[in-house]
Amino acid sequence: MSVFDLEQYISQYSGGLRARRLLHIWENSTTLAPEAAQLLLAELKRGRNTALYREVCKRFQEKGVAAVVDEAWAAQVDEAASKQLEKLEMELSASKSNLIKESIRLGYTELGFFHYERGDLTAALKNFVRTREYCTTTKQILEMCLNVVRVALELGNYAVVHQYIGKAEQNTEAARDKADVGKLKVAFGLANLDARKHRAAARKFLETPFELGNAY
């Protein structure tokens, strides 16, 4: 039995990041693979990313791991998601017709989070970016930047990461919350790592406030 407590370790992560971390462990650790597979399937069935669930089951099966796709569950989640998407799009359309700027911003934001949970990061990014022209306060601009940066990081789109970190750092609201400052520092550090600017990356990580904790 492994002395490494995988369940405790993975509790530091949440949502899609937890699932991707468990998948990485399953792919790279012979010792932890069986437990990682069990935790991964349970994690995916707590979410709404049925595409990733089916993909993982297929990969498990190819490697000889018992993983029968729960088609009834997946169909139920897909149907509920389809209805929610239709509702969100209708509400956004109504807000646009009535020219309600704040409702339009919230509508695009909700669509962004919906697509993020479903695993469609490209659609999530597009919707978060669209909120930009409807932001009316510095707090809303910072929220928009953080949402865009988070999704762009997961897509590996570091050009967008750099662009929106720059916009956020020009925002006076960004300096008020140490957790938000930390998110920007970490994102900038990861973007520097991708560009092989290791010294700059290390500097950003060292500048990250302790208050960030595991929030990112």
C-alpha positions as a LaTeX table, in Angstrom:
\begin{tabular}{lrrr}
\hline
Residue & $x$ (\AA) & $y$ (\AA) & $z$ (\AA) \\
\hline
Met1 & 0.00 & 0.00 & 0.00 \\
Ser2 & 1.34 & 3.42 & $-0.93$ \\
Val3 & 2.27 & 5.77 & 1.91 \\
Phe4 & 1.22 & 8.65 & $-0.33$ \\
Asp5 & $-2.28$ & 9.86 & 0.56 \\
Leu6 & $-3.66$ & 10.59 & $-2.90$ \\
Glu7 & $-7.12$ & 11.53 & $-1.66$ \\
Gln8 & $-5.72$ & 14.15 & 0.70 \\
Tyr9 & $-3.36$ & 15.46 & $-1.95$ \\
Ile10 & $-6.06$ & 15.81 & $-4.60$ \\
Ser11 & $-8.36$ & 17.63 & $-2.17$ \\
Gln12 & $-6.19$ & 20.71 & $-2.80$ \\
Tyr13 & $-7.65$ & 20.90 & $-6.32$ \\
Ser14 & $-11.21$ & 21.46 & $-7.50$ \\
Gly15 & $-13.35$ & 21.14 & $-10.62$ \\
Gly16 & $-11.73$ & 20.46 & $-13.95$ \\
Leu17 & $-8.26$ & 20.97 & $-12.55$ \\
Arg18 & $-8.77$ & 18.11 & $-10.08$ \\
Ala19 & $-9.90$ & 15.82 & $-12.89$ \\
Arg20 & $-6.93$ & 16.71 & $-15.09$ \\
Arg21 & $-4.52$ & 16.21 & $-12.19$ \\
Leu22 & $-5.95$ & 12.76 & $-11.46$ \\
Leu23 & $-5.69$ & 11.86 & $-15.16$ \\
His24 & $-2.05$ & 12.94 & $-15.17$ \\
Ile25 & $-1.35$ & 10.78 & $-12.10$ \\
Trp26 & $-3.12$ & 7.80 & $-13.68$ \\
Glu27 & $-1.01$ & 8.18 & $-16.81$ \\
Asn28 & 2.30 & 8.55 & $-14.99$ \\
Ser29 & 2.20 & 6.55 & $-11.75$ \\
Thr30 & 1.95 & 2.77 & $-11.84$ \\
Thr31 & 1.52 & 2.63 & $-8.08$ \\
Leu32 & $-1.20$ & 5.23 & $-7.81$ \\
Ala33 & $-2.98$ & 4.48 & $-11.10$ \\
Pro34 & $-5.75$ & 2.20 & $-9.70$ \\
Glu35 & $-6.75$ & 4.67 & $-6.98$ \\
Ala36 & $-6.42$ & 7.63 & $-9.37$ \\
Ala37 & $-8.74$ & 5.91 & $-11.87$ \\
Gln38 & $-11.39$ & 5.31 & $-9.20$ \\
Leu39 & $-11.20$ & 8.89 & $-7.89$ \\
Leu40 & $-11.20$ & 10.31 & $-11.43$ \\
Leu41 & $-14.40$ & 8.55 & $-12.50$ \\
Ala42 & $-16.13$ & 9.64 & $-9.29$ \\
Glu43 & $-14.94$ & 13.22 & $-9.80$ \\
Leu44 & $-16.14$ & 13.36 & $-13.39$ \\
Lys45 & $-19.60$ & 12.11 & $-12.43$ \\
Arg46 & $-19.88$ & 14.94 & $-9.93$ \\
Gly47 & $-19.45$ & 17.42 & $-12.78$ \\
Arg48 & $-21.05$ & 18.14 & $-16.16$ \\
Asn49 & $-18.19$ & 17.50 & $-18.58$ \\
Thr50 & $-19.63$ & 14.39 & $-20.22$ \\
Ala51 & $-17.25$ & 14.66 & $-23.18$ \\
Leu52 & $-14.24$ & 14.26 & $-20.88$ \\
Tyr53 & $-16.02$ & 11.47 & $-19.00$ \\
Arg54 & $-16.55$ & 9.49 & $-22.20$ \\
Glu55 & $-12.98$ & 10.18 & $-23.36$ \\
Val56 & $-11.53$ & 8.98 & $-20.04$ \\
Cys57 & $-13.65$ & 5.82 & $-20.06$ \\
Lys58 & $-12.43$ & 5.08 & $-23.58$ \\
Arg59 & $-8.79$ & 5.58 & $-22.57$ \\
Phe60 & $-9.28$ & 3.37 & $-19.51$ \\
Gln61 & $-10.78$ & 0.62 & $-21.66$ \\
Glu62 & $-7.87$ & 0.83 & $-24.11$ \\
Lys63 & $-5.51$ & 0.22 & $-21.19$ \\
Gly64 & $-7.53$ & $-2.70$ & $-19.85$ \\
Val65 & $-9.14$ & $-0.78$ & $-16.97$ \\
Ala66 & $-12.76$ & $-1.68$ & $-16.25$ \\
Ala67 & $-14.77$ & 1.43 & $-17.07$ \\
Val68 & $-18.28$ & 1.05 & $-18.44$ \\
Val69 & $-19.75$ & 4.32 & $-19.68$ \\
Asp70 & $-22.87$ & 5.25 & $-17.70$ \\
Glu71 & $-24.87$ & 6.33 & $-20.73$ \\
Ala72 & $-28.03$ & 6.97 & $-18.74$ \\
Trp73 & $-26.22$ & 9.44 & $-16.48$ \\
Ala74 & $-24.42$ & 11.10 & $-19.41$ \\
Ala75 & $-27.66$ & 11.48 & $-21.39$ \\
Gln76 & $-29.43$ & 12.99 & $-18.38$ \\
Val77 & $-26.63$ & 15.51 & $-17.83$ \\
Asp78 & $-26.50$ & 16.40 & $-21.54$ \\
Glu79 & $-30.26$ & 16.94 & $-21.68$ \\
Ala80 & $-30.24$ & 19.17 & $-18.60$ \\
Ala81 & $-27.28$ & 21.11 & $-19.99$ \\
Ser82 & $-29.02$ & 21.61 & $-23.33$ \\
Lys83 & $-32.07$ & 23.07 & $-21.58$ \\
Gln84 & $-29.93$ & 25.34 & $-19.42$ \\
Leu85 & $-27.98$ & 26.58 & $-22.44$ \\
Glu86 & $-31.20$ & 27.40 & $-24.26$ \\
Lys87 & $-32.46$ & 29.30 & $-21.18$ \\
Leu88 & $-29.20$ & 31.28 & $-20.80$ \\
Glu89 & $-29.15$ & 32.22 & $-24.49$ \\
Met90 & $-32.80$ & 33.34 & $-24.39$ \\
Glu91 & $-32.15$ & 35.49 & $-21.31$ \\
Leu92 & $-29.10$ & 37.06 & $-22.97$ \\
Ser93 & $-31.08$ & 37.76 & $-26.12$ \\
Ala94 & $-33.79$ & 39.47 & $-24.08$ \\
Ser95 & $-31.20$ & 41.59 & $-22.28$ \\
Lys96 & $-29.71$ & 42.65 & $-25.60$ \\
Ser97 & $-33.15$ & 43.58 & $-26.95$ \\
Asn98 & $-33.78$ & 45.73 & $-23.89$ \\
Leu99 & $-30.23$ & 47.20 & $-23.96$ \\
Ile100 & $-29.65$ & 46.34 & $-20.31$ \\
Lys101 & $-25.86$ & 46.58 & $-20.11$ \\
Glu102 & $-25.38$ & 44.91 & $-16.70$ \\
Ser103 & $-27.72$ & 42.05 & $-17.60$ \\
Ile104 & $-25.80$ & 41.50 & $-20.84$ \\
Arg105 & $-22.52$ & 41.35 & $-18.91$ \\
Leu106 & $-23.97$ & 38.85 & $-16.45$ \\
Gly107 & $-25.45$ & 36.82 & $-19.31$ \\
Tyr108 & $-22.11$ & 36.44 & $-21.05$ \\
Thr109 & $-20.45$ & 35.65 & $-17.72$ \\
Glu110 & $-22.97$ & 32.90 & $-16.95$ \\
Leu111 & $-22.48$ & 31.45 & $-20.43$ \\
Gly112 & $-18.73$ & 31.52 & $-19.86$ \\
Phe113 & $-19.00$ & 29.52 & $-16.66$ \\
Phe114 & $-21.53$ & 27.16 & $-18.26$ \\
His115 & $-19.16$ & 26.29 & $-21.13$ \\
Tyr116 & $-16.23$ & 26.07 & $-18.70$ \\
Glu117 & $-18.04$ & 23.45 & $-16.62$ \\
Arg118 & $-18.97$ & 21.55 & $-19.77$ \\
Gly119 & $-15.32$ & 21.51 & $-20.86$ \\
Asp120 & $-15.68$ & 23.79 & $-23.90$ \\
Leu121 & $-12.85$ & 26.16 & $-23.01$ \\
Thr122 & $-12.86$ & 27.95 & $-26.37$ \\
Ala123 & $-16.53$ & 28.91 & $-25.99$ \\
Ala124 & $-15.92$ & 29.88 & $-22.36$ \\
Leu125 & $-13.07$ & 32.18 & $-23.37$ \\
Lys126 & $-15.15$ & 33.86 & $-26.10$ \\
Asn127 & $-17.97$ & 34.61 & $-23.69$ \\
Phe128 & $-15.72$ & 35.95 & $-20.97$ \\
Val129 & $-13.98$ & 38.22 & $-23.50$ \\
Arg130 & $-17.36$ & 39.50 & $-24.70$ \\
Thr131 & $-18.15$ & 40.81 & $-21.22$ \\
Arg132 & $-15.38$ & 43.38 & $-21.65$ \\
Glu133 & $-17.44$ & 46.01 & $-23.46$ \\
Tyr134 & $-20.20$ & 45.77 & $-20.84$ \\
Cys135 & $-18.01$ & 46.30 & $-17.77$ \\
Thr136 & $-18.74$ & 49.62 & $-16.09$ \\
Thr137 & $-16.66$ & 49.45 & $-12.88$ \\
Thr138 & $-13.02$ & 48.66 & $-12.10$ \\
Lys139 & $-14.17$ & 45.63 & $-10.07$ \\
Gln140 & $-16.03$ & 44.23 & $-13.07$ \\
Ile141 & $-13.02$ & 44.80 & $-15.32$ \\
Leu142 & $-10.80$ & 42.90 & $-12.88$ \\
Glu143 & $-13.31$ & 40.04 & $-12.67$ \\
Met144 & $-13.41$ & 39.85 & $-16.47$ \\
Cys145 & $-9.60$ & 39.80 & $-16.71$ \\
Leu146 & $-9.26$ & 37.05 & $-14.11$ \\
Asn147 & $-11.88$ & 34.89 & $-15.86$ \\
Val148 & $-10.16$ & 35.33 & $-19.22$ \\
Val149 & $-6.69$ & 34.64 & $-17.79$ \\
Arg150 & $-7.83$ & 31.47 & $-16.03$ \\
Val151 & $-9.34$ & 29.95 & $-19.16$ \\
Ala152 & $-6.50$ & 31.15 & $-21.41$ \\
Leu153 & $-4.01$ & 29.44 & $-19.09$ \\
Glu154 & $-5.86$ & 26.14 & $-19.40$ \\
Leu155 & $-5.94$ & 26.55 & $-23.19$ \\
Gly156 & $-2.23$ & 27.34 & $-23.24$ \\
Asn157 & $-2.99$ & 30.65 & $-24.98$ \\
Tyr158 & $-0.24$ & 32.68 & $-23.35$ \\
Ala159 & $-0.60$ & 35.64 & $-25.71$ \\
Val160 & $-4.07$ & 36.23 & $-24.27$ \\
Val161 & $-2.72$ & 35.62 & $-20.75$ \\
His162 & $-0.13$ & 38.38 & $-21.20$ \\
Gln163 & $-2.68$ & 40.72 & $-22.77$ \\
Tyr164 & $-5.24$ & 40.46 & $-19.98$ \\
Ile165 & $-2.70$ & 40.46 & $-17.14$ \\
Gly166 & $-1.59$ & 43.80 & $-18.56$ \\
Lys167 & $-5.18$ & 45.08 & $-18.54$ \\
Ala168 & $-5.70$ & 43.86 & $-14.98$ \\
Glu169 & $-2.49$ & 45.41 & $-13.66$ \\
Gln170 & $-3.60$ & 48.80 & $-15.00$ \\
Asn171 & $-6.70$ & 48.45 & $-12.85$ \\
Thr172 & $-6.53$ & 50.15 & $-9.42$ \\
Glu173 & $-8.91$ & 47.49 & $-8.06$ \\
Ala174 & $-6.31$ & 44.78 & $-8.63$ \\
Ala175 & $-3.99$ & 46.10 & $-5.92$ \\
Arg176 & $-6.64$ & 45.94 & $-3.18$ \\
Asp177 & $-7.11$ & 42.19 & $-2.83$ \\
Lys178 & $-3.97$ & 40.17 & $-2.17$ \\
Ala179 & $-5.57$ & 36.98 & $-3.46$ \\
Asp180 & $-6.29$ & 38.66 & $-6.81$ \\
Val181 & $-2.74$ & 40.03 & $-6.90$ \\
Gly182 & $-1.52$ & 36.49 & $-6.26$ \\
Lys183 & $-3.57$ & 35.07 & $-9.14$ \\
Leu184 & $-2.05$ & 37.59 & $-11.53$ \\
Lys185 & 1.49 & 36.90 & $-10.27$ \\
Val186 & 1.04 & 33.14 & $-10.69$ \\
Ala187 & $-0.43$ & 33.54 & $-14.17$ \\
Phe188 & 2.42 & 35.83 & $-15.19$ \\
Gly189 & 4.91 & 33.31 & $-13.79$ \\
Leu190 & 3.37 & 30.46 & $-15.79$ \\
Ala191 & 3.38 & 32.59 & $-18.95$ \\
Asn192 & 7.07 & 33.34 & $-18.38$ \\
Leu193 & 7.79 & 29.64 & $-17.90$ \\
Asp194 & 6.16 & 28.92 & $-21.25$ \\
Ala195 & 8.42 & 31.55 & $-22.81$ \\
Arg196 & 11.43 & 29.92 & $-21.07$ \\
Lys197 & 12.01 & 33.08 & $-19.06$ \\
His198 & 12.85 & 31.17 & $-15.92$ \\
Arg199 & 14.34 & 34.01 & $-13.92$ \\
Ala200 & 11.31 & 36.23 & $-14.58$ \\
Ala201 & 8.99 & 33.33 & $-13.72$ \\
Ala202 & 10.77 & 32.70 & $-10.42$ \\
Arg203 & 10.52 & 36.39 & $-9.56$ \\
Lys204 & 6.76 & 36.39 & $-10.12$ \\
Phe205 & 6.28 & 33.25 & $-8.04$ \\
Leu206 & 8.33 & 34.77 & $-5.20$ \\
Glu207 & 6.20 & 37.91 & $-5.36$ \\
Thr208 & 2.99 & 35.88 & $-4.93$ \\
Pro209 & 1.26 & 36.85 & $-1.65$ \\
Phe210 & 0.80 & 34.05 & 0.87 \\
Glu211 & $-2.89$ & 34.97 & 1.08 \\
Leu212 & $-3.51$ & 33.26 & $-2.28$ \\
Gly213 & $-3.24$ & 29.84 & $-0.63$ \\
Asn214 & $-4.86$ & 27.15 & $-2.80$ \\
Ala215 & $-7.44$ & 29.54 & $-4.26$ \\
Tyr216 & $-6.14$ & 29.37 & $-7.84$ \\
\hline
\end{tabular}
